[in-house]
């Protein structure tokens, strides 16, 4: 391997004259195999070999890299780091141009081997990059020269380290190493990823606002929080097998155990600790969920019918209130409960009407 320093001090003059000179590079920093560099020519013995080097283009324009024949060699660039990969036997060139097409620098590539790409695990494979991600630079975009990234089948060998979308955009998820593969026309193009990314764990402040006990006699309750007018409240439960909560803060027991009911408002989570001994045995007639059947339940039903928005029954209360043998809560249910309180009716609910 011969170290060559290619001068670009007269870059502006070369552009003015329409000439193309190689930019200043160091010797390859990484090579898959021994690659010969003579002047501005890279010679590969075998397809699948690659070379990486640092380049410093002394121009005011961002370089756009391309290959004259992607069946011979491909090129990718990550900042100043350039990767040239041999694909198949032949000769081509690798060129950097401006977005207006002005040539900035060019390298010739010769691949001696007849194979179109090395075979790895039964598939032809070509390296297209090697990079490190961290908490500051946590993403990268992969591309195969001359190929629309949307036509490539992208995947990650470890999505706990880095993920890749359908267009080749890579994002770090956690620490470790993985390989990003892109399959196109039977060839696997791959990039080696080292991730030093550490996810930020944001702690949401919490504040306890109460505790409730649920049972067969009192299987439901309601949480009230002081929220600014118009504020959205995000309700949730830590265990829906113990208790659920509605969008309006109605808590309903579903089983025995303990859980928390959360109300998240403007970045703060308020919670109620719930202890439930609920077994599923409802107290029919107990519309107001006070653990007994009295005139108060009839009043609760009539109030609910008169003003559902203000006095609406809870889901469990509505089930308990439906006692007249006809589906749905009506004033007749209130009448039956009054009759039960007066011992005119001795058992609830009444038999269903045919």
Short mmCIF file of C-alpha atoms in Angstrom, two decimals, residues 189-347:
data_model
loop_
_atom_site.label_atom_id
_atom_site.label_comp_id
_atom_site.label_asym_id
_atom_site.label_seq_id
_atom_site.Cartn_x
_atom_site.Cartn_y
_atom_site.Cartn_z
CA UNK A 189 -25.53 -3.89 0.72
CA UNK A 190 -24.58 -3.47 4.35
CA UNK A 191 -23.34 -0.84 6.78
CA UNK A 192 -21.61 -1.50 10.08
CA UNK A 193 -23.02 0.58 12.93
CA UNK A 194 -21.48 1.24 16.32
CA UNK A 195 -23.89 3.02 18.66
CA UNK A 196 -22.87 4.91 21.77
CA UNK A 197 -26.34 6.40 22.06
CA UNK A 198 -27.86 6.65 25.54
CA UNK A 199 -31.64 7.26 25.60
CA UNK A 200 -32.79 10.12 27.77
CA UNK A 201 -35.18 9.00 30.49
CA UNK A 202 -37.62 11.80 31.26
CA UNK A 203 -39.19 11.53 34.69
CA UNK A 204 -42.74 12.85 34.90
CA UNK A 205 -43.48 14.43 38.29
CA UNK A 206 -46.25 12.68 40.25
CA UNK A 207 -48.58 13.85 43.01
CA UNK A 208 -50.92 11.71 45.11
CA UNK A 209 -54.41 13.15 45.46
CA UNK A 210 -56.20 10.39 47.37
CA UNK A 211 -57.01 6.75 47.99
CA UNK A 212 -60.23 4.78 47.51
CA UNK A 213 -61.52 1.31 48.37
CA UNK A 214 -63.75 -0.61 45.99
CA UNK A 215 -65.87 -3.65 46.83
CA UNK A 216 -68.97 -5.52 45.78
CA UNK A 217 -71.04 -2.99 47.72
CA UNK A 218 -69.12 -0.01 46.35
CA UNK A 219 -67.73 -1.15 42.98
CA UNK A 220 -67.26 2.30 41.51
CA UNK A 221 -66.12 5.81 42.37
CA UNK A 222 -65.23 9.07 40.67
CA UNK A 223 -61.98 11.03 40.73
CA UNK A 224 -62.09 14.79 40.72
CA UNK A 225 -58.98 16.80 39.88
CA UNK A 226 -58.48 20.53 39.80
CA UNK A 227 -57.61 21.16 36.18
CA UNK A 228 -57.40 24.49 34.36
CA UNK A 229 -60.41 25.22 32.21
CA UNK A 230 -60.05 23.57 28.83
CA UNK A 231 -57.05 21.46 29.89
CA UNK A 232 -56.90 17.93 28.50
CA UNK A 233 -56.75 15.12 31.05
CA UNK A 234 -55.12 11.84 30.07
CA UNK A 235 -56.64 9.11 32.25
CA UNK A 236 -54.99 5.71 32.71
CA UNK A 237 -54.80 2.73 35.06
CA UNK A 238 -51.80 0.65 36.05
CA UNK A 239 -53.89 -2.53 36.08
CA UNK A 240 -57.17 -2.79 34.19
CA UNK A 241 -57.78 -6.19 35.83
CA UNK A 242 -58.28 -4.34 39.13
CA UNK A 243 -60.01 -1.14 37.99
CA UNK A 244 -60.67 0.87 34.85
CA UNK A 245 -61.21 4.59 34.42
CA UNK A 246 -63.30 6.49 31.89
CA UNK A 247 -62.45 9.73 30.06
CA UNK A 248 -64.47 11.58 32.70
CA UNK A 249 -62.72 10.03 35.72
CA UNK A 250 -65.27 7.30 36.57
CA UNK A 251 -63.43 4.40 38.23
CA UNK A 252 -65.00 0.94 37.99
CA UNK A 253 -63.73 -2.17 39.80
CA UNK A 254 -63.02 -5.19 37.61
CA UNK A 255 -61.36 -7.47 40.17
CA UNK A 256 -59.52 -7.71 43.47
CA UNK A 257 -56.09 -6.15 43.98
CA UNK A 258 -54.31 -2.81 44.04
CA UNK A 259 -53.56 -0.30 41.32
CA UNK A 260 -53.18 3.39 40.60
CA UNK A 261 -55.46 5.61 38.58
CA UNK A 262 -53.52 8.41 36.86
CA UNK A 263 -54.71 11.78 35.57
CA UNK A 264 -51.95 13.50 33.59
CA UNK A 265 -52.41 17.25 33.19
CA UNK A 266 -49.86 19.65 31.68
CA UNK A 267 -46.88 17.37 32.29
CA UNK A 268 -47.85 16.32 35.85
CA UNK A 269 -49.40 12.97 36.79
CA UNK A 270 -51.89 13.00 39.66
CA UNK A 271 -52.85 9.63 41.04
CA UNK A 272 -55.30 7.85 43.33
CA UNK A 273 -54.31 4.61 45.05
CA UNK A 274 -57.03 1.98 44.59
CA UNK A 275 -57.60 -1.05 46.82
CA UNK A 276 -60.27 -3.42 45.51
CA UNK A 277 -61.96 -6.46 47.06
CA UNK A 278 -64.49 -6.63 44.22
CA UNK A 279 -65.60 -10.16 43.30
CA UNK A 280 -68.20 -9.34 40.66
CA UNK A 281 -71.31 -9.72 42.83
CA UNK A 282 -73.45 -6.62 42.19
CA UNK A 283 -76.01 -5.21 44.66
CA UNK A 284 -79.01 -4.92 42.37
CA UNK A 285 -80.95 -1.70 43.00
CA UNK A 286 -77.95 0.19 44.40
CA UNK A 287 -78.00 2.94 41.77
CA UNK A 288 -75.97 5.46 43.79
CA UNK A 289 -73.41 2.83 44.90
CA UNK A 290 -73.68 3.54 48.61
CA UNK A 291 -73.84 -0.17 49.49
CA UNK A 292 -77.59 -0.39 50.15
CA UNK A 293 -80.95 -0.13 48.38
CA UNK A 294 -83.10 2.76 49.62
CA UNK A 295 -85.27 5.64 48.47
CA UNK A 296 -82.01 7.49 47.67
CA UNK A 297 -81.44 5.10 44.77
CA UNK A 298 -84.83 5.94 43.30
CA UNK A 299 -84.00 9.65 43.62
CA UNK A 300 -80.63 9.05 41.89
CA UNK A 301 -82.41 7.38 38.97
CA UNK A 302 -84.93 10.20 38.57
CA UNK A 303 -82.18 12.84 38.77
CA UNK A 304 -80.21 10.98 36.12
CA UNK A 305 -83.20 10.91 33.81
CA UNK A 306 -83.87 14.62 34.38
CA UNK A 307 -80.25 15.78 33.92
CA UNK A 308 -77.94 13.05 32.64
CA UNK A 309 -74.96 15.41 32.15
CA UNK A 310 -75.01 16.52 35.78
CA UNK A 311 -76.43 13.49 37.61
CA UNK A 312 -75.64 10.65 35.25
CA UNK A 313 -75.20 7.21 36.83
CA UNK A 314 -71.86 5.40 36.70
CA UNK A 315 -71.66 2.31 34.44
CA UNK A 316 -72.06 -0.02 37.44
CA UNK A 317 -74.78 2.19 38.93
CA UNK A 318 -76.73 1.99 35.69
CA UNK A 319 -76.52 -1.82 35.71
CA UNK A 320 -77.73 -1.93 39.32
CA UNK A 321 -80.57 0.50 38.56
CA UNK A 322 -82.14 -1.64 35.80
CA UNK A 323 -84.55 -3.60 38.03
CA UNK A 324 -87.98 -3.55 36.37
CA UNK A 325 -87.45 -6.48 33.98
CA UNK A 326 -87.25 -4.19 30.95
CA UNK A 327 -83.90 -3.31 29.43
CA UNK A 328 -82.92 0.32 30.06
CA UNK A 329 -83.15 2.66 33.03
CA UNK A 330 -86.49 4.50 33.26
CA UNK A 331 -88.76 6.06 35.87
CA UNK A 332 -90.38 2.62 36.29
CA UNK A 333 -87.08 1.36 37.77
CA UNK A 334 -87.28 4.13 40.38
CA UNK A 335 -90.86 3.08 41.17
CA UNK A 336 -89.84 -0.57 41.63
CA UNK A 337 -87.07 0.47 44.04
CA UNK A 338 -89.60 2.53 46.04
CA UNK A 339 -91.80 -0.55 46.19
CA UNK A 340 -88.81 -2.63 47.34
CA UNK A 341 -88.04 -0.10 50.09
CA UNK A 342 -91.71 -0.31 51.18
CA UNK A 343 -91.47 -4.14 51.06
CA UNK A 344 -94.20 -4.34 48.42
CA UNK A 345 -91.56 -5.94 46.15
CA UNK A 346 -89.42 -8.52 47.96
CA UNK A 347 -86.79 -9.42 45.36
#
